[in-house]
Structures are given as structure tokens and as C-alpha cells.
């Protein structure tokens, strides 16, 4: 390490970079190693190399000398170091790196060599342009082949390869700005890739179940795909998968399957179909979960499902076990996400059911104070949801909720919201709607 700076100060980097244009393979190899050692662990020096244009040069070398194992390895190590930097990805996108890496990958037999290529592919696949290039270069087919070869093996190398290949597959589906690579592989739900991924969900490998569910969650990022998948029976597959993980289940699989169901429940036409398929009941089996990521997705899924579905909202809102658990999670100070989602679901149960029974259940479980607190949230959307729910409580079932509203200092909070210049117009409007509902009752009219 103490020798690196003197090398840089002596001006060794530019002449070394020049040597990368040499024809002699041995010189190329030692030059690459020297540059790699000097710039090891230094983002500043690596950026300098990128600015000097080494990326296109190295990609070209990889293409020309792909028969030379030592040179290939040198290039891969260099790519692995450089690909971490954002600035490198833009340069890589202008080369044919995707094609070269996929070509190289197809030829590899050794596990270690494949791992090396994987280590370069993963950071590169985070870039939208390169992601599409990798899909077009046929990387997906290679990955599917690896999965097929390794799925039933219990050799350590194969298990590692299965994990890397399926993780990378999910990464290729993770949406870019236009979701191009994902849509290309979905092919209107007819694509062979989509069909293969579907077959992972019932598999016995946790890793494949996980990748399959995550892939579905990624495919489910637009309404068209979601509607197609629900019409073609994906919901049952995900529910069967969840069923296998109710008792001492795998938390990552639970989380992924719930993510997929949540995304599928976003389009309006899917909600009733998913409710009648029994998704709410399947999700409620995880109410006992102590894992915040699972709790968070469970809440989000239920909230999506009951949106504008009065009957379902009423049924769930009268479920004492559920409401009590929500009230408990509304106090989960360590997990802001779970806390926020619980509050939002409590409010949604009232807003979508407009049911006196639901309000009574929430009052009995001690949920009113949380809705009042939610009205002071820093997120306008949550404030609004709380105020609308409170106005419904005041209009439908004030006598039952009166004591709790008083104890939670609702009137003082409304006074604060109305006198605060920073309150959004819709907050002031909904506060006034709530006040009108309250004034209709004798208890508050004297205050």
C-alpha cells in the first residue's frame, strides 16, 4: 500500500494505460495487473482510469484474447473493480460488454470462472441500458439453463450457482425507467421466460420459490400484466406457496409472496377476484408473525384488497383478532413502516366499510386514539385518511367513540391544524367537515 502513491506521483498511470494498446499478450497481462494493483481500493484512481478511457480498451481486449485464460481473468477482475462506480456504467453501456460476457459465460465449465463473471454481471445489470443489452444478448436463457441443471443438486457449488443465477434473473426483471427488459421477458404473459419462472413457485427449493415470487412481484408492476396474471391463475399458486410457509416458514419467501399479492391487488378489477379466491384469509394466517417485513407486506396487501370493497372492509373490520393486532402494531415505535401501515389500514377499514359495527370494533379495541394521532402525521395523505375516518366516526357512531375522542384531545388537535399556516388546504377542509359532524352532537356543541 505504501508503494501505491509514489507510483502515482511518479506519473506511471498514463504510460501504463498506453501499453494496453500493445499486441504482446504477456505485456498486456502484466500491464493490467500493475494498473489493478496501483488502483486497488481507490475510487479516485479508478475514476481517473475510467476518464482515460480504459473501459472500451479492456472490453476490446476481452473480445480479442478470449482464448487466453490469464488475460480474460485480468479483464474480469478489472471490470469487477470498475463496475462498482456509477461513472463506469455509462461507459460500459457504449461497449459490447454484454455480448462479450454472455459469450464468455456460455463457454465456462468451472464454477469459479462462472462466479467471476457473475460478480461483474450483477453490478452492471443495475444499469437500465446494460440490463436490456444483457437480455438481448441471451443472458436469461443461460440463467434458466443453470437453474435447470442445478435445481436438484445438493453439491455446494451447484447450490451457490442456483442462488446466483436466480438472483440475477430477478435483478434483470427489476424495473428500469421504462421496464423494458421486464416487458420484453413477459411477452404479454406468453413468454417462455415468464412460464419458466412460474414453474419455480411450486418447486421444493426455497431459493427458487423466493426468486419466483420476487419475479412475479416485478412482473406485476403495471396494470396490464397484473390483470393478465390474475386471470391466468397466478393467485392460487402464490396462496399455495404461502400455505407451505405458515408454520415456521421461510420469512424471505413469505415476504416475497406477499409482495407479489400486494402488487397484483392494485388494479381495481383484480380486487374482487382476489377476495373471492380467498386471498384475505390466506394473508390473515400471518397475523401471528413477529417479523416486521412480513407484517408490513401483510398490511399493505390487505389495504390494497379492501380499497373501495365495502363488503370485504366490513368483514375484516369486524374481525376482532385483526383489529387488536393492528392497534398493537400502531404502537410499534421501532418499525415506522409497520406503524404507518397499521394506522392506514385502521382508517381504511372505516372509510371503505362506512359500517357502525366496524367503528364499534375499533373503539372496543382501543384504536381511536391512534386515528387521532394519525391526523397529526407529517404525511398529508395519512392526515387526510385519518380525518375522513374520524368524520365518519363522528357522523355514524359518535356516542360510542366520544370518550376516546375526548381523551385523545381531538378538539385541540383540530384547532392546531386549522390555525397552522402550513396545513394543506385539503387538511383544513377535512378538519372542517369533521368539526361539522362533531357539532351535530350535544357533547361537543358547548365547547
Coordinates of C-alpha atoms in Angstrom, one line a residue:
X1 CA 0.0 0.0 0.0
X2 CA 2.8 2.5 0.9
X3 CA 4.2 2.0 -2.6
X4 CA 1.0 2.9 -4.5
X5 CA 1.2 6.7 -4.0
X6 CA 4.8 7.0 -5.2
X7 CA 3.8 5.1 -8.3
X8 CA 1.0 7.6 -9.0
X9 CA 3.2 10.6 -8.1
X10 CA 5.9 9.4 -10.5
X11 CA 3.3 9.6 -13.3
X12 CA 3.2 5.8 -14.0
X13 CA -0.5 5.6 -14.8
X14 CA -0.6 7.3 -18.3
X15 CA 2.2 5.2 -19.8
X16 CA 0.7 2.0 -18.4
X17 CA -2.7 2.9 -19.9
X18 CA -0.9 3.4 -23.3
X19 CA 0.6 -0.1 -23.0
X20 CA -2.9 -1.5 -23.1
X21 CA -2.8 -1.0 -26.8
X22 CA 0.2 -3.3 -27.2
X23 CA -0.1 -6.6 -29.2
X24 CA 2.1 -8.7 -26.9
X25 CA -0.2 -10.8 -24.6
X26 CA 2.4 -11.1 -21.8
X27 CA 2.9 -7.3 -21.7
X28 CA -0.9 -6.8 -21.7
X29 CA -1.2 -9.2 -18.8
X30 CA 1.5 -7.5 -16.6
X31 CA 0.2 -4.0 -17.5
X32 CA -3.3 -4.9 -16.4
X33 CA -2.0 -6.4 -13.2
X34 CA 0.1 -3.3 -12.5
X35 CA -2.8 -1.0 -13.1
X36 CA -5.0 -3.1 -10.9
X37 CA -2.6 -3.1 -8.0
X38 CA -1.9 0.6 -8.2
X39 CA -5.6 1.5 -8.3
X40 CA -6.7 -1.2 -5.9
X41 CA -9.2 0.1 -3.3
X42 CA -9.0 3.7 -4.6
X43 CA -12.1 5.1 -6.1
X44 CA -10.3 8.3 -7.1
X45 CA -7.7 6.4 -9.1
X46 CA -10.3 4.1 -10.6
X47 CA -12.3 7.2 -11.7
X48 CA -9.1 8.5 -13.3
X49 CA -8.6 5.3 -15.2
X50 CA -12.2 5.5 -16.4
X51 CA -11.7 9.0 -17.6
X52 CA -8.6 7.9 -19.5
X53 CA -10.8 5.5 -21.5
X54 CA -9.6 2.1 -20.2
X55 CA -13.1 0.6 -20.3
X56 CA -13.6 0.4 -24.1
X57 CA -9.9 -0.8 -24.4
X58 CA -10.4 -3.6 -21.9
X59 CA -13.7 -4.7 -23.5
X60 CA -11.9 -4.9 -26.8
X61 CA -9.1 -6.9 -25.3
X62 CA -11.6 -9.4 -23.8
X63 CA -13.0 -9.9 -27.2
X64 CA -9.7 -10.4 -29.0
X65 CA -8.0 -12.6 -26.4
X66 CA -10.9 -14.6 -25.1
X67 CA -8.8 -17.8 -25.6
X68 CA -6.2 -16.6 -23.2
X69 CA -7.4 -17.6 -19.7
X70 CA -5.0 -15.4 -17.8
X71 CA -5.8 -12.2 -19.8
X72 CA -9.5 -13.0 -19.6
X73 CA -9.2 -13.2 -15.8
X74 CA -7.3 -10.0 -15.6
X75 CA -10.1 -8.2 -17.6
X76 CA -12.8 -9.7 -15.4
X77 CA -11.0 -8.6 -12.2
X78 CA -10.7 -5.1 -13.6
X79 CA -14.3 -5.0 -14.6
X80 CA -15.3 -6.2 -11.2
X81 CA -13.5 -3.3 -9.6
X82 CA -14.6 -0.7 -12.0
X83 CA -18.2 -1.7 -12.4
X84 CA -19.0 -0.6 -8.8
X85 CA -18.5 3.0 -9.9
X86 CA -21.6 4.8 -11.4
X87 CA -19.5 6.7 -13.9
X88 CA -18.2 3.3 -15.3
X89 CA -21.7 2.1 -16.2
X90 CA -22.3 4.9 -18.7
X91 CA -19.1 3.9 -20.4
X92 CA -19.8 0.2 -20.3
X93 CA -23.2 0.9 -21.9
X94 CA -21.4 2.2 -25.1
X95 CA -19.4 -1.0 -25.5
X96 CA -20.4 -4.5 -26.4
X97 CA -19.6 -5.8 -22.9
X98 CA -23.0 -7.6 -22.6
X99 CA -22.3 -9.6 -25.7
X100 CA -18.7 -10.5 -24.7
X101 CA -19.7 -11.5 -21.1
X102 CA -22.6 -13.7 -22.2
X103 CA -20.4 -15.3 -24.9
X104 CA -17.7 -16.0 -22.3
X105 CA -20.2 -17.2 -19.8
X106 CA -21.6 -19.8 -22.2
X107 CA -18.2 -21.4 -22.6
X108 CA -17.4 -21.7 -18.9
X109 CA -17.4 -25.1 -17.2
X110 CA -15.6 -24.2 -14.0
X111 CA -17.6 -22.9 -11.1
X112 CA -15.0 -20.3 -10.1
X113 CA -14.9 -18.8 -13.5
X114 CA -18.7 -18.5 -13.7
X115 CA -18.7 -16.9 -10.2
X116 CA -16.1 -14.3 -11.5
X117 CA -18.4 -13.4 -14.4
X118 CA -21.4 -13.3 -12.1
X119 CA -19.6 -10.7 -10.0
X120 CA -19.2 -8.4 -13.0
X121 CA -22.7 -9.0 -14.3
X122 CA -24.5 -8.2 -11.0
X123 CA -23.4 -4.5 -10.7
X124 CA -23.7 -4.0 -14.5
X125 CA -27.3 -5.3 -14.5
X126 CA -28.3 -2.4 -12.2
X127 CA -28.0 -0.1 -15.2
X128 CA -31.1 0.1 -17.4
X129 CA -29.3 0.2 -20.7
X130 CA -26.9 -2.6 -19.9
X131 CA -29.8 -4.7 -18.4
X132 CA -31.6 -4.6 -21.8
X133 CA -28.4 -5.4 -23.6
X134 CA -27.8 -8.4 -21.4
X135 CA -31.4 -9.6 -22.1
X136 CA -30.9 -9.2 -25.8
X137 CA -27.5 -11.0 -25.6
X138 CA -29.3 -14.1 -24.3
X139 CA -28.2 -14.0 -20.6
X140 CA -31.7 -15.0 -19.5
X141 CA -31.5 -18.3 -21.4
X142 CA -28.1 -19.1 -19.8
X143 CA -29.5 -18.4 -16.4
X144 CA -32.5 -20.6 -16.9
X145 CA -30.3 -23.4 -18.1
X146 CA -28.1 -23.1 -15.0
X147 CA -31.3 -23.3 -12.8
X148 CA -32.5 -26.4 -14.6
X149 CA -29.1 -28.1 -14.2
X150 CA -28.6 -27.2 -10.6
X151 CA -32.1 -27.3 -9.1
X152 CA -32.0 -30.9 -7.8
X153 CA -28.3 -31.0 -6.8
X154 CA -27.1 -30.8 -3.3
X155 CA -23.5 -30.1 -4.2
X156 CA -22.3 -26.8 -2.6
X157 CA -21.1 -25.3 -5.8
X158 CA -24.4 -26.0 -7.5
X159 CA -26.5 -24.6 -4.7
X160 CA -24.4 -21.4 -4.9
X161 CA -24.8 -21.2 -8.6
X162 CA -28.5 -21.7 -8.4
X163 CA -28.8 -18.9 -5.9
X164 CA -26.6 -16.5 -8.0
X165 CA -28.4 -17.3 -11.3
X166 CA -31.9 -16.9 -9.8
X167 CA -30.9 -13.7 -8.0
X168 CA -29.5 -12.3 -11.2
X169 CA -32.7 -13.3 -13.1
X170 CA -34.7 -11.3 -10.6
X171 CA -32.4 -8.3 -11.0
X172 CA -32.9 -8.3 -14.8
X173 CA -36.7 -8.0 -14.1
X174 CA -36.3 -5.2 -11.6
X175 CA -37.8 -2.3 -13.5
X176 CA -35.8 0.4 -15.0
X177 CA -37.3 3.7 -16.1
X178 CA -39.4 2.1 -18.8
X179 CA -39.5 -1.5 -17.6
X180 CA -38.2 -2.5 -21.0
X181 CA -36.3 -5.7 -20.0
X182 CA -39.2 -6.8 -17.8
X183 CA -41.8 -6.3 -20.6
X184 CA -39.6 -8.0 -23.1
X185 CA -39.5 -11.1 -21.0
X186 CA -43.1 -11.0 -20.1
X187 CA -44.2 -11.0 -23.7
X188 CA -47.8 -10.5 -22.9
X189 CA -47.7 -13.4 -20.4
X190 CA -47.0 -15.8 -23.3
X191 CA -43.2 -15.6 -22.9
X192 CA -41.3 -18.8 -22.2
X193 CA -39.3 -17.0 -19.6
X194 CA -42.4 -16.0 -17.7
X195 CA -43.7 -19.5 -17.9
X196 CA -40.4 -21.0 -16.6
X197 CA -40.4 -18.5 -13.7
X198 CA -44.0 -19.6 -12.9
X199 CA -42.8 -23.2 -12.6
X200 CA -40.3 -22.1 -9.9
X201 CA -43.1 -21.2 -7.4
X202 CA -44.2 -24.8 -6.7
X203 CA -40.6 -26.1 -6.6
X204 CA -39.1 -27.6 -3.5
X205 CA -36.1 -25.2 -3.4
X206 CA -36.6 -22.2 -1.1
X207 CA -34.2 -20.3 -3.2
X208 CA -36.3 -20.9 -6.4
X209 CA -39.6 -20.2 -4.6
X210 CA -38.2 -16.9 -3.4
X211 CA -36.9 -15.9 -6.9
X212 CA -40.2 -17.0 -8.5
X213 CA -42.3 -14.9 -6.1
X214 CA -39.9 -11.9 -6.5
X215 CA -40.0 -12.2 -10.2
X216 CA -43.9 -12.2 -10.2
X217 CA -43.8 -9.1 -7.9
X218 CA -41.5 -7.5 -10.6
X219 CA -43.8 -8.6 -13.5
X220 CA -46.7 -7.1 -11.5
X221 CA -45.5 -3.6 -11.9
X222 CA -48.2 -2.5 -14.4
X223 CA -51.9 -3.0 -14.5
X224 CA -51.9 -4.9 -17.8
X225 CA -49.5 -7.6 -16.5
X226 CA -51.4 -7.8 -13.2
X227 CA -54.8 -8.3 -14.8
X228 CA -53.3 -11.0 -17.2
X229 CA -51.6 -12.9 -14.3
X230 CA -54.7 -12.9 -12.1
X231 CA -56.9 -14.1 -15.0
X232 CA -54.4 -16.9 -15.5
X233 CA -54.4 -18.4 -12.1
X234 CA -51.3 -17.0 -10.5
X235 CA -53.1 -16.1 -7.3
X236 CA -53.7 -19.8 -6.4
X237 CA -50.0 -20.6 -7.0
X238 CA -49.0 -17.8 -4.6
X239 CA -51.5 -18.9 -2.0
X240 CA -50.3 -22.5 -2.2
X241 CA -46.8 -21.2 -1.7
X242 CA -47.8 -19.1 1.4
X243 CA -49.6 -22.2 2.8
X244 CA -46.3 -24.1 2.7
X245 CA -44.7 -21.4 4.9
X246 CA -47.3 -20.7 7.5
X247 CA -45.7 -22.9 10.2
X248 CA -42.0 -21.9 10.9
X249 CA -42.0 -20.7 7.4
X250 CA -39.2 -19.1 5.5
X251 CA -39.5 -15.3 6.2
X252 CA -38.0 -14.2 2.9
X253 CA -40.4 -16.4 0.9
X254 CA -43.4 -15.1 3.0
X255 CA -42.3 -11.6 2.3
X256 CA -41.8 -12.1 -1.4
X257 CA -45.1 -13.9 -1.9
X258 CA -47.0 -11.2 0.0
X259 CA -45.2 -8.5 -2.1
X260 CA -46.4 -10.3 -5.3
X261 CA -50.0 -10.4 -4.0
X262 CA -49.9 -6.8 -2.9
X263 CA -48.8 -5.7 -6.4
X264 CA -51.4 -7.9 -8.1
X265 CA -54.2 -6.3 -5.9
X266 CA -53.5 -2.8 -7.2
X267 CA -55.7 -2.8 -10.4
X268 CA -59.4 -2.3 -9.4
X269 CA -60.7 -5.3 -11.5
X270 CA -58.4 -7.7 -9.6
X271 CA -59.6 -6.8 -6.1
X272 CA -62.9 -8.7 -6.1
X273 CA -61.4 -11.6 -8.0
X274 CA -58.6 -12.0 -5.4
X275 CA -61.0 -11.6 -2.5
X276 CA -63.3 -14.3 -3.8
X277 CA -60.2 -16.5 -4.3
X278 CA -59.7 -16.2 -0.6
X279 CA -56.5 -14.1 -0.5
X280 CA -57.6 -12.1 2.6
X281 CA -58.0 -15.4 4.6
X282 CA -54.6 -16.6 3.3
X283 CA -52.9 -13.4 4.3
X284 CA -54.5 -13.3 7.8
X285 CA -52.8 -16.6 8.6
X286 CA -49.6 -14.5 9.0
X287 CA -51.1 -12.1 11.7
X288 CA -49.1 -14.1 14.3
X289 CA -45.8 -13.2 12.5
X290 CA -43.2 -11.4 14.6
X291 CA -41.2 -10.3 11.6
X292 CA -41.7 -6.6 10.7
X293 CA -41.0 -7.1 6.9
X294 CA -43.8 -9.7 6.8
X295 CA -46.1 -7.6 8.9
X296 CA -45.5 -4.6 6.6
X297 CA -46.4 -6.5 3.4
X298 CA -49.4 -8.2 5.1
X299 CA -50.8 -4.8 6.0
X300 CA -50.2 -3.4 2.5
X301 CA -51.8 -6.4 0.8
X302 CA -55.0 -6.1 3.0
X303 CA -55.1 -2.3 2.4
X304 CA -54.9 -2.8 -1.4
X305 CA -57.6 -5.5 -1.3
X306 CA -60.2 -3.6 0.5
X307 CA -59.9 -0.3 -1.4
X308 CA -63.5 0.5 -2.4
X309 CA -64.6 -3.0 -1.5
X310 CA -67.2 -2.3 1.2
X311 CA -68.2 -5.8 2.0
X312 CA -64.6 -7.0 2.5
X313 CA -63.7 -3.9 4.5
X314 CA -66.7 -4.6 6.8
X315 CA -65.8 -8.3 7.2
X316 CA -62.2 -7.5 8.1
X317 CA -63.2 -4.5 10.2
X318 CA -65.4 -6.8 12.4
X319 CA -62.5 -9.3 12.8
X320 CA -61.5 -8.6 16.4
X321 CA -58.2 -10.5 16.2
X322 CA -57.2 -8.4 13.2
X323 CA -58.2 -5.1 14.7
X324 CA -56.5 -5.9 18.1
X325 CA -53.3 -6.8 16.2
X326 CA -53.5 -3.5 14.2
X327 CA -53.9 -1.5 17.4
X328 CA -50.8 -3.3 18.8
X329 CA -48.8 -2.6 15.7
X330 CA -49.9 1.1 15.8
X331 CA -47.5 1.3 18.7
X332 CA -44.6 -0.4 17.0
X333 CA -42.3 2.7 17.6
X334 CA -39.2 0.7 16.3
X335 CA -40.8 0.0 13.0
X336 CA -42.1 3.2 11.4
X337 CA -43.3 1.3 8.3
X338 CA -45.4 -1.2 10.2
X339 CA -46.7 1.6 12.4
X340 CA -47.7 3.7 9.4
X341 CA -49.4 0.8 7.5
X342 CA -51.3 -0.3 10.6
X343 CA -52.7 3.2 11.0
X344 CA -53.6 3.4 7.3
X345 CA -55.4 0.0 7.4
X346 CA -57.4 1.0 10.5
X347 CA -58.6 4.2 8.8
X348 CA -59.2 2.3 5.5
X349 CA -61.5 -0.3 7.3
X350 CA -63.7 2.6 8.4
X351 CA -63.5 4.6 5.2
X352 CA -64.4 1.7 2.9
X353 CA -66.9 0.0 5.0
X354 CA -68.8 3.0 6.4
X355 CA -70.0 0.5 9.0
X356 CA -71.1 1.2 12.6
X357 CA -70.1 -2.4 13.5
X358 CA -66.5 -1.7 12.3
X359 CA -66.3 1.5 14.2
X360 CA -67.6 -0.2 17.4
X361 CA -64.9 -3.0 17.0
X362 CA -62.2 -0.3 16.6
X363 CA -63.5 1.6 19.6
X364 CA -63.5 -1.5 21.8
X365 CA -60.0 -2.5 20.7
X366 CA -58.7 1.0 21.6
X367 CA -58.0 2.2 18.1
X368 CA -59.5 5.6 18.3
X369 CA -56.5 7.3 19.9
X370 CA -54.3 6.1 17.0
X371 CA -56.6 7.6 14.4
X372 CA -56.4 11.0 16.2
X373 CA -52.6 10.8 16.4
X374 CA -52.5 9.9 12.7
X375 CA -54.3 13.2 12.0
X376 CA -51.0 14.9 13.1
X377 CA -48.8 12.8 10.8
X378 CA -46.1 14.5 8.8
X379 CA -47.6 12.9 5.6
X380 CA -50.5 14.8 4.2
X381 CA -52.0 11.6 2.7
X382 CA -52.1 10.0 6.1
X383 CA -53.6 13.1 7.8
X384 CA -56.4 13.1 5.3
X385 CA -57.1 9.4 5.6
X386 CA -57.4 9.9 9.4
X387 CA -59.6 13.0 9.2
X388 CA -62.0 11.3 6.8
X389 CA -62.2 8.2 9.0
X390 CA -62.8 10.4 12.1
X391 CA -65.6 12.3 10.3
X392 CA -67.3 9.0 9.6
X393 CA -67.0 8.0 13.2
X394 CA -68.5 11.3 14.3
X395 CA -71.3 11.0 11.8
X396 CA -72.2 7.3 12.4
X397 CA -71.2 6.3 15.9
X398 CA -70.2 9.4 18.0
X399 CA -71.8 8.2 21.2
X400 CA -69.6 5.1 21.3
X401 CA -66.4 6.9 20.4
X402 CA -67.0 10.2 22.3
X403 CA -64.9 9.4 25.4
X404 CA -61.9 8.2 23.4
X405 CA -62.0 11.2 21.1
X406 CA -62.0 13.5 24.1
X407 CA -59.2 11.7 25.8
X408 CA -57.1 11.9 22.7
X409 CA -57.7 15.7 22.6
X410 CA -59.3 15.7 19.2
X411 CA -60.6 19.3 19.6
X412 CA -57.2 20.7 20.5
X413 CA -55.6 18.9 17.6
X414 CA -58.2 20.2 15.1
X415 CA -57.7 23.7 16.5
X416 CA -53.9 23.3 15.8
X417 CA -54.5 22.0 12.3
X418 CA -56.8 24.9 11.4
X419 CA -54.6 27.6 12.8
X420 CA -51.4 26.3 11.3
X421 CA -50.5 28.2 8.1
X422 CA -48.6 25.1 6.9
X423 CA -51.6 22.9 6.8
X424 CA -52.6 21.9 3.3
X425 CA -55.9 23.2 2.0
X426 CA -57.4 19.7 1.9
X427 CA -56.4 19.2 5.6
X428 CA -58.3 22.3 6.6
X429 CA -61.3 21.3 4.5
X430 CA -61.4 17.8 6.1
X431 CA -60.9 19.3 9.5
X432 CA -64.0 21.5 9.0
X433 CA -66.0 18.5 7.7
X434 CA -65.1 16.7 10.9
X435 CA -66.0 19.7 13.1
X436 CA -69.4 19.9 11.4
X437 CA -70.0 16.3 12.2
X438 CA -68.9 16.8 15.8
X439 CA -71.1 19.9 16.3
X440 CA -74.1 17.8 15.4
X441 CA -73.6 16.1 18.8
X442 CA -74.6 17.7 22.1
X443 CA -71.4 16.8 23.9
X444 CA -69.2 19.0 21.7
X445 CA -71.6 21.9 20.9
X446 CA -70.9 23.5 24.3
X447 CA -67.1 23.6 23.9

